[in-house]
Coordinates of C-alpha atoms and ligand atoms in Angstrom, one line a residue:
X1 CA -3.6 11.3 -1.6
X2 CA -5.2 12.7 -4.8
X3 CA -3.7 12.3 -8.2
X4 CA -2.4 15.0 -10.4
X5 CA -1.6 14.9 -14.1
X6 CA -0.5 17.6 -16.5
X7 CA 0.6 17.7 -20.1
X8 CA 2.0 20.2 -22.5
X9 CA 1.9 19.1 -26.1
X10 CA 2.8 20.1 -29.7
X11 CA -0.6 18.8 -30.7
X12 CA -4.2 19.9 -30.0
X13 CA -6.5 17.6 -27.9
X14 CA -4.4 17.4 -24.7
X15 CA -7.6 17.1 -22.6
X16 CA -8.2 13.6 -24.0
X17 CA -4.8 12.4 -22.9
X18 CA -5.2 14.0 -19.5
X19 CA -8.6 12.4 -19.1
X20 CA -7.3 8.9 -19.9
X21 CA -4.5 9.4 -17.5
X22 CA -6.9 10.6 -14.7
X23 CA -8.7 7.3 -15.2
X24 CA -5.5 5.5 -14.4
X25 CA -4.8 7.8 -11.5
X26 CA -8.3 7.3 -10.0
X27 CA -7.2 4.7 -7.5
X28 CA -5.5 7.6 -5.6
X29 CA -8.8 9.3 -5.0
X30 CA -12.2 9.4 -6.6
X31 CA -14.6 11.7 -4.8
X32 CA -14.2 14.5 -7.4
X33 CA -12.3 15.3 -10.6
X34 CA -11.4 18.3 -12.7
X35 CA -9.5 19.4 -15.7
X36 CA -8.2 22.8 -16.9
X37 CA -6.6 23.8 -20.1
X38 CA -5.1 26.9 -21.6
X39 CA -6.4 28.2 -25.0
X40 CA -6.4 31.6 -26.7
X41 CA -5.4 33.4 -23.5
X42 CA -8.0 31.8 -21.2
X43 CA -8.3 29.1 -18.7
X44 CA -11.0 26.5 -19.6
X45 CA -12.0 24.6 -16.5
X46 CA -14.5 21.8 -15.8
X47 CA -14.8 20.0 -12.5
X48 CA -17.4 18.3 -10.2
X49 CA -18.0 15.8 -7.5
X50 CA -18.1 12.2 -8.6
X51 CA -15.9 9.5 -10.3
X52 CA -13.9 10.3 -13.4
X53 CA -16.3 8.6 -15.9
X54 CA -19.4 10.0 -14.2
X55 CA -18.1 13.6 -14.4
X56 CA -16.9 13.0 -18.0
X57 CA -20.4 11.9 -19.0
X58 CA -21.9 15.1 -17.4
X59 CA -19.3 17.6 -18.4
X60 CA -17.1 16.2 -21.3
X61 CA -13.8 17.0 -19.6
X62 CA -12.0 15.4 -22.5
X63 CA -13.4 18.0 -25.0
X64 CA -11.7 21.0 -23.5
X65 CA -9.6 22.8 -26.1
X66 CA -5.8 23.5 -26.0
X67 CA -2.4 22.0 -26.0
X68 CA -1.6 22.5 -22.3
X69 CA -3.5 21.4 -19.3
X70 CA -3.7 19.9 -15.8
X71 CA -6.1 17.4 -14.2
X72 CA -6.9 16.2 -10.7
X73 CA -8.6 13.3 -9.0
X74 CA -9.4 14.1 -5.4
X75 CA -9.4 12.3 -2.0
X76 CA -10.8 14.9 0.3
X77 CA -8.8 16.1 3.3
X78 CA -9.7 19.8 3.7
X79 CA -13.2 20.5 2.6
X80 CA -16.0 18.0 1.8
X81 CA -16.2 16.5 -1.7
X82 CA -18.0 19.1 -3.8
X83 CA -17.7 21.1 -7.0
X84 CA -16.2 24.1 -5.2
X85 CA -13.6 22.1 -3.5
X86 CA -12.7 20.0 -6.6
X87 CA -9.4 20.9 -8.4
X88 CA -8.0 22.6 -10.4
X89 CA -8.5 25.7 -8.3
X90 CA -8.0 29.2 -9.6
X91 CA -7.1 32.7 -8.2
X92 CA -9.3 35.8 -8.2
X93 CA -8.5 36.9 -11.7
X94 CA -8.1 33.7 -13.7
X95 CA -4.3 34.1 -14.0
X96 CA -3.5 30.5 -12.8
X97 CA -5.0 27.1 -12.3
X98 CA -3.5 24.7 -9.7
X99 CA -3.9 21.0 -9.1
X100 CA -2.5 19.9 -5.7
X101 CA -1.8 16.7 -3.8
X102 CA -0.9 16.7 -0.1
X103 CA -1.4 19.0 2.8
X104 CA -0.4 22.6 3.4
X105 CA 0.0 22.8 7.2
X106 CA 0.0 26.6 7.6
X107 CA -2.9 27.2 5.3
X108 CA -5.1 28.9 7.9
X109 CA -2.5 31.5 8.6
X110 CA -1.9 32.1 4.8
X111 CA -5.7 32.1 4.1
X112 CA -6.3 34.8 6.7
X113 CA -3.4 37.0 5.3
X114 CA -4.8 36.6 1.7
X115 CA -8.3 37.5 3.0
X116 CA -6.9 40.6 4.6
X117 CA -5.3 41.7 1.3
X118 CA -8.6 41.3 -0.5
X119 CA -8.4 37.8 -2.0
X120 CA -11.8 36.0 -2.4
X121 CA -11.3 32.3 -1.6
X122 CA -14.1 30.2 -3.0
X123 CA -13.3 26.7 -1.6
X124 CA -12.8 25.2 1.8
X125 CA -9.5 23.6 0.7
X126 CA -6.0 24.2 1.9
X127 CA -4.9 24.1 -1.8
X128 CA -6.7 27.3 -3.1
X129 CA -4.2 29.5 -1.3
X130 CA -1.5 28.4 -3.6
X131 CA -3.3 30.0 -6.6
X132 CA -3.8 33.2 -4.7
X133 CA -0.2 33.4 -3.4
X134 CA 1.0 33.0 -7.0
X135 CA -1.5 35.6 -8.2
X136 CA -0.2 38.1 -5.6
X137 CA 3.4 37.6 -6.8
X138 CA 2.5 37.7 -10.5
X139 CA 0.9 41.1 -9.8
X140 CA 4.2 42.3 -8.5
X141 CA 5.8 41.5 -11.9
X142 CA 7.4 38.2 -11.2
X143 CA 7.6 35.5 -14.0
X144 CA 5.4 32.4 -13.5
X145 CA 8.4 30.3 -12.5
X146 CA 9.6 32.8 -9.9
X147 CA 6.1 33.4 -8.6
X148 CA 5.6 29.7 -8.1
X149 CA 9.0 29.3 -6.4
X150 CA 8.5 32.2 -4.0
X151 CA 4.9 31.1 -3.2
X152 CA 6.2 27.6 -2.4
X153 CA 8.8 29.0 0.0
X154 CA 6.0 30.3 2.2
X155 CA 4.3 26.9 2.4
X156 CA 4.8 24.3 5.2
X157 CA 3.7 20.6 4.7
X158 CA 3.9 17.7 2.3
X159 CA 2.7 18.5 -1.2
X160 CA 3.1 18.3 -4.9
X161 CA 1.3 20.7 -7.3
X162 CA 1.2 21.8 -10.9
X163 CA 0.3 25.2 -12.2
X164 CA -0.7 26.5 -15.6
X165 CA -1.4 30.1 -16.7
X166 CA -2.6 31.9 -19.9
X167 CA 0.5 34.1 -19.4
X168 CA 2.6 31.2 -20.7
X169 CA 0.4 29.1 -22.9
X170 CA 2.6 26.0 -23.3
X171 CA 4.2 25.9 -19.8
X172 CA 3.5 23.9 -16.7
X173 CA 5.3 24.7 -13.5
X174 CA 5.3 21.9 -10.9
X175 CA 6.8 21.4 -7.4
X176 CA 7.5 18.4 -5.3
X177 CA 7.8 18.5 -1.5
X178 CA 7.4 15.1 0.1
X179 CA 4.5 14.0 -2.2
X180 CA 5.3 11.9 -5.3
X181 CA 5.7 13.5 -8.7
X182 CA 7.3 12.2 -11.9
X183 CA 7.9 13.7 -15.3
X184 CA 7.2 11.7 -18.5
X185 CA 8.9 12.4 -21.8
X186 CA 7.4 11.5 -25.2
X187 CA 8.1 12.6 -28.8
X188 CA 5.2 15.1 -28.9
X189 CA 4.7 16.1 -25.3
X190 CA 6.0 16.4 -21.8
X191 CA 3.8 15.4 -18.9
X192 CA 3.8 15.1 -15.1
X193 CA 2.0 12.6 -12.9
X194 CA 1.6 11.6 -9.3
X195 CA 2.4 8.0 -10.2
X196 CA 4.4 6.1 -12.7
X197 CA 1.6 3.6 -13.6
X198 CA -0.6 6.5 -14.7
X199 CA 1.8 7.7 -17.4
X200 CA 0.5 7.3 -21.0
X201 CA 1.8 4.2 -22.8
X202 CA 3.9 6.2 -25.3
X203 CA 6.0 7.9 -22.6
X204 CA 9.5 6.7 -23.3
X205 CA 11.5 8.0 -20.4
X206 CA 10.9 9.5 -17.0
X207 CA 12.4 11.8 -14.4
X208 CA 11.5 11.1 -10.8
X209 CA 11.5 14.5 -9.1
X210 CA 13.2 14.9 -5.7
X211 CA 11.8 16.8 -2.7
X212 CA 12.5 20.5 -2.8
X213 CA 12.6 20.7 -6.6
X214 CA 10.6 22.9 -9.1
X215 CA 10.3 21.9 -12.8
X216 CA 9.3 24.0 -15.8
X217 CA 7.9 21.9 -18.6
X218 CA 7.2 22.8 -22.3
X219 CA 6.5 20.2 -25.1
X220 CA 10.2 20.2 -25.9
X221 CA 12.1 21.2 -22.8
X222 CA 12.4 20.5 -19.1
X223 CA 14.2 22.6 -16.6
X224 CA 14.6 21.5 -13.0
X225 CA 15.7 23.9 -10.2
X226 CA 16.4 23.6 -6.5
X227 CA 13.6 25.5 -4.8
X228 CA 15.7 27.1 -2.1
X229 CA 18.8 28.1 -4.2
X230 CA 17.1 28.4 -7.6
X231 CA 20.1 26.6 -9.1
X232 CA 19.4 24.6 -12.2
X233 CA 19.9 20.9 -11.7
X234 CA 21.1 18.1 -14.1
X235 CA 18.2 16.0 -15.5
X236 CA 18.1 12.4 -14.2
X237 CA 16.4 10.7 -17.2
X238 CA 15.7 7.0 -17.0
X239 CA 14.0 4.6 -19.4
X240 CA 10.4 4.0 -18.4
X241 CA 10.6 0.2 -18.9
X242 CA 13.3 0.1 -16.2
X243 CA 10.7 1.1 -13.5
X244 CA 7.3 0.0 -14.6
X245 CA 5.0 -2.1 -16.8
X246 CA 1.4 -1.4 -17.8
X247 CA -1.7 -2.8 -16.2
X248 CA -5.1 -3.7 -17.7
X249 CA -8.0 -5.8 -16.5
X250 CA -7.2 -8.6 -18.9
X251 CA -10.8 -9.8 -19.2
X252 CA -11.6 -9.8 -15.5
X253 CA -14.5 -7.7 -14.2
X254 CA -12.4 -5.9 -11.6
X255 CA -8.7 -5.4 -11.0
X256 CA -9.1 -6.9 -7.5
X257 CA -10.2 -10.3 -8.8
X258 CA -7.6 -10.2 -11.5
X259 CA -4.9 -9.4 -9.0
X260 CA -6.1 -12.2 -6.6
X261 CA -5.7 -14.7 -9.6
X262 CA -2.3 -13.2 -10.4
X263 CA -1.0 -14.4 -7.0
X264 CA 0.6 -17.6 -8.3
X265 CA 2.5 -15.5 -10.8
X266 CA 3.4 -13.0 -8.1
X267 CA 4.8 -15.9 -6.0
X268 CA 6.8 -17.1 -9.0
X269 CA 8.2 -13.6 -9.4
X270 CA 9.4 -13.5 -5.8
X271 CA 11.0 -16.9 -6.2
X272 CA 12.8 -15.7 -9.3
X273 CA 13.8 -12.3 -7.9
X274 CA 17.5 -11.6 -8.1
X275 CA 19.2 -13.0 -5.0
X276 CA 21.8 -10.3 -5.0
X277 CA 19.6 -7.5 -3.4
X278 CA 18.0 -9.9 -1.0
X279 CA 21.5 -11.0 0.3
X280 CA 22.5 -7.3 0.5
X281 CA 19.5 -6.5 2.7
X282 CA 20.1 -9.7 4.7
X283 CA 23.7 -8.7 5.4
X284 CA 22.4 -5.4 6.9
X285 CA 20.0 -7.3 9.1
X286 CA 22.7 -9.6 10.3
X287 CA 24.6 -6.6 11.6
X288 CA 21.6 -5.4 13.6
X289 CA 20.8 -6.4 17.2
X290 CA 17.1 -5.5 16.6
X291 CA 14.9 -4.7 13.6
X292 CA 11.7 -2.7 13.7
X293 CA 9.3 -3.6 10.9
X294 CA 7.1 -0.7 10.1
X295 CA 4.1 -0.4 7.7
X296 CA 0.4 0.5 7.5
X297 CA -2.7 -1.5 6.9
X298 CA -2.1 -4.7 4.9
X299 CA 1.7 -3.9 4.9
X300 CA 1.6 -3.7 8.7
X301 CA 0.1 -7.2 8.6
X302 CA 3.1 -8.3 6.5
X303 CA 5.3 -6.7 9.2
X304 CA 3.6 -8.9 11.8
X305 CA 4.3 -11.9 9.7
X306 CA 7.9 -10.7 9.1
X307 CA 8.4 -10.6 12.9
X308 CA 7.4 -14.3 13.1
X309 CA 9.6 -15.5 10.2
X310 CA 12.6 -13.3 11.2
X311 CA 12.5 -14.6 14.7
X312 CA 11.8 -18.2 13.9
X313 CA 13.9 -18.7 10.8
X314 CA 16.7 -16.1 11.3
X315 CA 16.9 -15.7 15.1
X316 CA 16.4 -12.0 14.8
X317 CA 14.9 -9.8 17.4
X318 CA 12.1 -8.3 15.1
X319 CA 9.4 -6.0 16.4
X320 CA 6.4 -5.0 14.2
X321 CA 5.2 -1.4 14.7
X322 CA 2.4 0.5 13.0
X323 CA 4.2 3.3 11.2
X324 CA 1.9 6.1 12.5
X325 CA 2.6 4.9 16.0
X326 CA 6.3 4.7 15.7
X327 CA 7.8 6.9 18.4
X328 CA 11.0 6.8 20.4
X329 CA 8.9 6.7 23.6
X330 CA 7.9 3.1 22.8
X331 CA 10.8 1.8 20.7
X332 CA 14.4 1.6 21.7
X333 CA 16.8 2.9 19.1
X334 CA 20.5 2.5 19.2
X335 CA 23.5 2.0 17.0
X336 CA 22.8 -1.5 15.9
X337 CA 19.1 -1.1 15.2
X338 CA 17.5 -1.3 11.7
X339 CA 14.2 -0.1 10.5
X340 CA 12.7 -2.3 7.7
X341 CA 9.9 -0.4 6.1
X342 CA 7.3 -2.3 4.1
X343 CA 5.1 -0.5 1.6
X344 CA 3.5 -1.6 -1.6
X345 CA 3.4 1.9 -3.0
X346 CA 6.6 3.2 -1.4
X347 CA 4.7 6.5 -1.0
X348 CA 2.8 6.0 2.3
X349 CA 3.3 9.2 4.3
X350 CA 3.2 7.6 7.7
X351 CA 6.1 5.3 6.7
X352 CA 8.1 8.0 4.9
X353 CA 7.8 10.3 7.9
X354 CA 9.5 7.7 10.2
X355 CA 12.3 7.1 7.6
X356 CA 12.9 10.8 7.0
X357 CA 13.3 11.4 10.7
X358 CA 16.2 8.9 10.8
X359 CA 18.1 9.8 7.6
X360 CA 21.7 10.5 8.5
X361 CA 21.3 9.1 12.0
X362 CA 22.8 5.9 13.5
X363 CA 19.9 3.7 12.4
X364 CA 20.0 1.5 9.3
X365 CA 17.1 2.2 7.0
X366 CA 15.9 -0.7 4.8
X367 CA 12.8 -1.2 2.7
X368 CA 10.6 -3.7 0.8
X369 CA 8.4 -2.1 -1.9
X370 CA 6.6 -2.9 -5.1
X371 CA 7.4 0.4 -6.8
X372 CA 10.9 1.0 -8.0
X373 CA 11.8 4.7 -8.0
X374 CA 9.2 5.4 -5.3
X375 CA 10.1 7.8 -2.5
X376 CA 10.9 5.0 -0.1
X377 CA 13.7 3.7 -2.3
X378 CA 15.4 7.0 -2.1
X379 CA 15.4 7.2 1.6
X380 CA 16.9 3.9 2.5
X381 CA 20.4 2.4 2.2
X382 CA 19.1 -0.9 0.8
X383 CA 15.8 -2.2 -0.5
X384 CA 14.3 -5.2 -2.2
X385 CA 11.5 -5.0 -4.8
X386 CA 8.4 -7.2 -4.7
X387 CA 8.1 -7.8 -8.5
X388 CA 4.4 -8.2 -8.2
X389 CA 3.6 -5.9 -11.1
X390 CA 1.2 -2.9 -10.8
X391 CA -1.6 -3.4 -8.3
X392 CA -4.5 -1.1 -9.2
X393 CA -7.3 -2.5 -7.0
X394 CA -7.3 -0.4 -3.8
X395 CA -7.4 -3.4 -1.6
X396 CA -3.9 -5.0 -1.5
X397 CA -3.9 -8.7 -2.4
X398 CA -1.1 -10.0 -4.6
X399 CA 1.4 -7.5 -3.1
X400 CA 0.5 -8.9 0.4
X401 CA 1.4 -12.4 -0.7
X402 CA 4.5 -11.1 -2.3
X403 CA 5.5 -9.3 0.9
X404 CA 5.1 -12.5 2.9
X405 CA 7.1 -14.5 0.5
X406 CA 9.8 -11.9 0.2
X407 CA 10.1 -11.7 4.0
X408 CA 10.5 -15.5 4.0
X409 CA 13.3 -15.3 1.4
X410 CA 15.0 -12.6 3.4
X411 CA 14.8 -14.6 6.6
X412 CA 16.3 -17.6 4.8
X413 CA 19.3 -15.5 3.6
X414 CA 19.8 -14.1 7.1
X415 CA 19.7 -17.6 8.6
X416 CA 22.2 -18.8 6.0
X417 CA 24.7 -16.0 6.8
X418 CA 24.3 -16.7 10.5
X419 CA 24.5 -20.5 10.0
X420 CA 21.3 -21.1 12.1
X421 CA 18.2 -23.3 11.7
X422 CA 19.7 -25.3 8.8
X423 CA 17.1 -28.0 9.0
X424 CA 14.2 -25.6 9.0
X425 CA 15.5 -23.7 6.0
X426 CA 15.3 -26.7 3.6
X427 CA 11.6 -27.3 4.4
X428 CA 10.8 -23.6 4.1
X429 CA 12.6 -23.4 0.7
X430 CA 10.7 -26.4 -0.6
X431 CA 7.4 -24.7 0.3
X432 CA 8.5 -21.5 -1.3
X433 CA 9.4 -23.3 -4.5
X434 CA 5.9 -24.9 -4.7
X435 CA 4.1 -21.8 -3.5
X436 CA 2.8 -20.8 -7.0
X437 CA 1.1 -24.2 -7.3
X438 CA -0.1 -24.2 -3.7
X439 CA -1.7 -20.7 -4.2
X440 CA -3.2 -21.8 -7.5
X441 CA -4.8 -24.8 -5.8
X442 CA -6.0 -22.6 -2.9
X443 CA -7.8 -20.5 -5.5
X444 CA -9.5 -23.2 -7.4
X445 CA -10.5 -25.2 -4.3
X446 CA -12.2 -22.3 -2.7
X447 CA -13.6 -19.9 -5.3
X448 CA -17.0 -21.7 -5.6
X449 CA -17.6 -21.7 -1.8
X450 CA -16.5 -18.1 -1.5
X451 CA -19.0 -17.1 -4.1
X452 CA -21.9 -19.0 -2.4
X453 CA -21.0 -17.8 1.1
X454 CA -20.9 -14.2 0.0
X455 CA -24.6 -14.2 -0.5
X456 CA -25.1 -15.2 3.2
X457 CA -22.4 -12.8 4.4
X458 CA -23.7 -9.9 2.4
X459 CA -26.8 -9.8 4.6
X460 CA -24.8 -9.5 7.9
X461 CA -23.7 -6.4 9.7
X462 CA -20.7 -7.7 11.5
X463 CA -18.2 -10.6 11.5
X464 CA -15.3 -12.0 13.5
X465 CA -12.0 -13.4 12.1
X466 CA -10.3 -15.5 14.7
X467 CA -7.0 -17.3 14.8
X468 CA -4.0 -18.1 17.0
X469 CA -0.2 -17.8 16.5
X470 CA 1.1 -16.6 13.2
X471 CA -2.4 -16.8 11.6
X472 CA -3.5 -13.8 13.6
X473 CA -1.9 -12.1 10.6
X474 CA -4.4 -13.9 8.4
X475 CA -7.4 -13.1 10.6
X476 CA -6.4 -9.4 10.7
X477 CA -6.0 -9.3 6.9
X478 CA -9.2 -11.2 6.2
X479 CA -11.1 -8.7 8.4
X480 CA -9.5 -5.7 6.8
X481 CA -10.3 -7.0 3.3
X482 CA -14.0 -7.6 4.2
X483 CA -14.6 -4.3 6.0
X484 CA -12.8 -2.1 3.4
X485 CA -14.6 -3.2 0.3
X486 CA -18.0 -4.6 1.6
X487 CA -18.5 -2.1 4.5
X488 CA -19.4 -4.9 6.9
X489 CA -17.9 -4.4 10.3
X490 CA -15.3 -7.0 10.7
X491 CA -12.8 -7.6 13.6
X492 CA -9.7 -9.7 13.4
X493 CA -8.9 -11.0 16.8
X494 CA -6.7 -13.5 18.6
X495 CA -9.1 -16.4 19.2
X496 CA -8.0 -16.9 22.8
X497 CA -8.7 -13.3 23.5
X498 CA -12.2 -13.4 22.1
X499 CA -13.7 -14.6 25.4
X500 CA -12.4 -11.5 27.2
X501 CA -15.0 -9.2 25.6
X502 CA -15.8 -9.7 21.9
X503 CA -17.8 -12.9 22.5
X504 CA -20.5 -10.7 24.0
X505 CA -21.5 -9.8 20.4
X506 CA -22.1 -13.4 19.4
X507 CA -25.7 -14.4 19.0
X508 CA -27.7 -16.8 16.7
X509 CA -26.2 -16.7 13.2
X510 CA -23.3 -14.4 14.0
X511 CA -20.5 -15.1 11.4
X512 CA -17.2 -16.3 13.0
X513 CA -14.5 -17.1 10.5
X514 CA -11.7 -19.2 12.0
X515 CA -8.2 -19.9 10.6
X516 CA -7.2 -23.4 11.8
X517 CA -4.2 -25.1 10.2
X518 CA -3.1 -28.2 12.0
X519 CA -0.3 -26.4 14.0
X520 CA 0.6 -26.3 17.7
X521 CA -2.5 -24.0 18.3
X522 CA -5.0 -26.4 16.7
X523 CA -6.6 -28.0 19.8
X524 CA -6.9 -24.7 21.6
X525 CA -8.6 -23.1 18.6
X526 CA -10.9 -26.1 18.3
X527 CA -12.0 -25.1 21.9
X528 CA -12.6 -21.5 20.7
X529 CA -14.7 -22.8 17.8
X530 CA -16.8 -24.8 20.3
X531 CA -17.3 -21.7 22.5
X532 CA -18.6 -19.8 19.5
X533 CA -20.8 -22.6 18.3
X534 CA -22.3 -23.0 21.8
X535 CA -23.5 -19.4 21.5
X536 CA -25.1 -19.8 18.1
X537 CA -22.3 -18.5 15.8
X538 CA -22.3 -19.5 12.2
X539 CA -18.7 -20.9 11.9
X540 CA -16.7 -20.8 8.7
X541 CA -13.3 -22.3 9.1
X542 CA -10.1 -22.5 7.0
X543 CA -8.7 -26.0 7.5
X544 CA -6.0 -28.1 5.9
X545 CA -6.8 -31.1 3.6
X546 CA -7.4 -34.1 5.8
X547 CA -8.7 -32.1 8.8
X548 CA -11.4 -33.9 10.8
X549 CA -12.3 -32.1 14.1
X550 CA -12.7 -28.5 13.1
X551 CA -14.5 -29.7 9.9
X552 CA -17.1 -31.5 12.1
X553 CA -17.7 -28.5 14.4
X554 CA -17.9 -25.9 11.6
X555 CA -20.9 -24.9 9.4
X556 CA -18.8 -24.4 6.3
X557 CA -15.1 -25.0 5.6
X558 CA -12.5 -23.7 3.2
X559 CA -10.0 -26.4 2.5
X560 CA -6.3 -25.5 1.9
X561 CA -3.4 -27.6 0.8
X562 CA -1.5 -29.1 3.7
X563 CA 2.0 -27.9 4.2
X564 CA 4.6 -29.1 6.7
X565 CA 6.0 -25.7 7.8
X566 CA 3.0 -24.2 9.5
X567 CA 4.7 -20.9 9.8
X568 CA 4.0 -20.3 6.2
X569 CA 0.2 -21.2 6.3
X570 CA -0.9 -17.5 6.2
X571 CA 0.3 -17.4 2.5
X572 CA -2.4 -20.0 1.7
X573 CA -5.1 -19.4 4.3
X574 CA -5.5 -15.7 3.3
X575 CA -6.6 -16.7 -0.2
X576 CA -10.2 -17.8 0.5
X577 CA -10.6 -14.8 2.8
X578 CA -9.6 -12.4 -0.1
X579 CA -12.1 -14.2 -2.4
X580 CA -14.8 -14.0 0.3
X581 CA -14.3 -10.3 0.7
X582 CA -14.4 -9.7 -3.1
X583 CA -17.6 -11.7 -3.7
X584 CA -19.3 -10.2 -0.7
X585 CA -18.6 -6.7 -2.0
X586 CA -20.1 -7.7 -5.3
X587 CA -23.1 -9.3 -3.7
X588 CA -23.7 -6.0 -1.9
X589 CA -23.4 -4.1 -5.1
X590 CA -20.2 -2.2 -4.4
X591 CA -17.2 -1.6 -6.6
X592 CA -14.4 -3.5 -4.9
X593 CA -11.7 -1.6 -6.9
X594 CA -12.8 1.8 -5.5
X595 CA -14.0 1.5 -1.9
X596 CA -15.4 4.7 -0.5
X597 CA -13.1 7.0 1.5
X598 CA -10.0 5.1 0.5
X599 CA -7.2 5.5 -2.0
X600 CA -4.4 3.3 -3.2
X601 CA -1.5 5.6 -2.0
X602 CA -2.1 7.3 1.3
X603 CA 0.2 10.3 1.0
X604 CA -1.2 12.2 3.9
X605 CA 0.1 11.6 7.5
Ligands
LIG701 C1 -5.6 -2.5 2.4 C2 -4.7 -1.5 1.9 C3 -4.1 -0.5 2.8 C4 -2.6 -0.4 2.5 C5 -1.9 0.7 3.4 C6 -0.4 0.8 3.2 O1 -6.1 -3.4 1.5 O2 -4.4 -1.6 0.7 O3 -4.3 -0.8 4.1 O4 -2.0 -1.7 2.8 O5 -2.5 1.9 3.0 O6 -0.1 1.0 1.8 P1 1.4 0.7 1.3 O7 1.6 -0.7 1.4 O8 1.3 1.2 -0.1 O9 2.3 1.5 2.2

């Protein structure tokens, strides 16, 4: 993970711009932060453990002098969060400073070679070796660009990094190898960033770097080369507006709650998304005998939902697989198989790794992502955007709903092409059309109860989220939301399975959250509610308007609009669970936008 940002400018005060960009990048990692600039032949460097604003208050990162610099927000992989392990990292003689994102797989071997030749490594990171490798090559008389290029050729792994040096005061050299990196162009400066949303507002156009490329930036020039051949490559400049829009909190206390309340708009955006790309992707699916849906975390939950809608609406053999568990020993690949990857960021390493291993093979690669121009879009033959707008809160909310709705739209198009389930389609379409209003109502009906229940839940150590059928997706997602931002242990479980073990944990006052729309599983789940009540559980249930039985047996109920096609109930029933997680994190005094140990884009496998 980690975020890197660099800028070389015609004007003084570049550290201010780097600092504000690091704040926008903080969702990629926030255990430590650092900034280095070049001025009067020296590297000026400040870094420490802590969040960007905390470290700024202690060290005034934004006051470093100079017109060229790099910055870093860290999510620790190698070496604990500490000042020594924070980036930028330097070599022995202060010839270069390096900010790195990703993993260098052969760092132990390189570290020991560098140690043998007298280098003093001060951190426990895999990243520091990059600075020393470049130093070694500079000492042999190579230019900065060539030293970076040759050092990179000795590295194995997935990474992106940026290098500055007092030897070339206005130059940044950066490299991309399987970790995201974009270049931003403005009138007065050139910059680089791990993510498009972190680019400063006055960046007018961008270049998305490809894997295996090295770029040399000055305030008025960009040169991109192929790392292996050293050949100069043409610049692929695109307007920034074509790939992004800016995010702010818009008066809300946190991005997460703002994004939860943006869900009606996200739904509208999915409804209005151009049909052309959806049909194109649907046509690919129609040609496939089987589709594997791959994703991680919340996006994996969307895969699970996708397998229900693709099977039920489109008669497609769809199998969800957690991306990091995708292996040919448990999936059956063949000529007419497609892999549909789902990823909000489009940069999740576990997902990209699967796709990369099937590029140029007999498997169709397709994707669903919220970030146009992300790595995933360049690996697949066809993809559809989610149009949810930037999601900054680490916990995915509006993009989850957008994923569910877009999967539903795709299923409808497949069914249309195949001419199947015609009656079902019209009902599904009418719910899709009213989904913005239905989600809006789910929010207003349930926010007060979520707030008041959060006080009770904040005092608990553990909770169950139970459901049957398609709403297992909702239970898993509700549990993930609660545990990741409030640090309460939460398990999402099939309700019918709970008596085969988990029920042993239930005692007086144990929170059990049930998802119970009036579908074909209703009376079975009612039985499960009774079982838990009989053992003293405190039962909170999500029910439809007009529900009687579950309402009577539950301690508290979230009420959701009643819809005819029960297959789509996760789109509504997840809403109170998102609110409950958010308010519980607040009640426990945590920042829901920046949960510990997590980051928005998980770019390490
Ligand atoms: C949970 C969450 C993560 C992500 C997961 C995949 O709220 O945000 O579990 O869903 O890291 O990320 P993407 O969708 O970017 O591939």
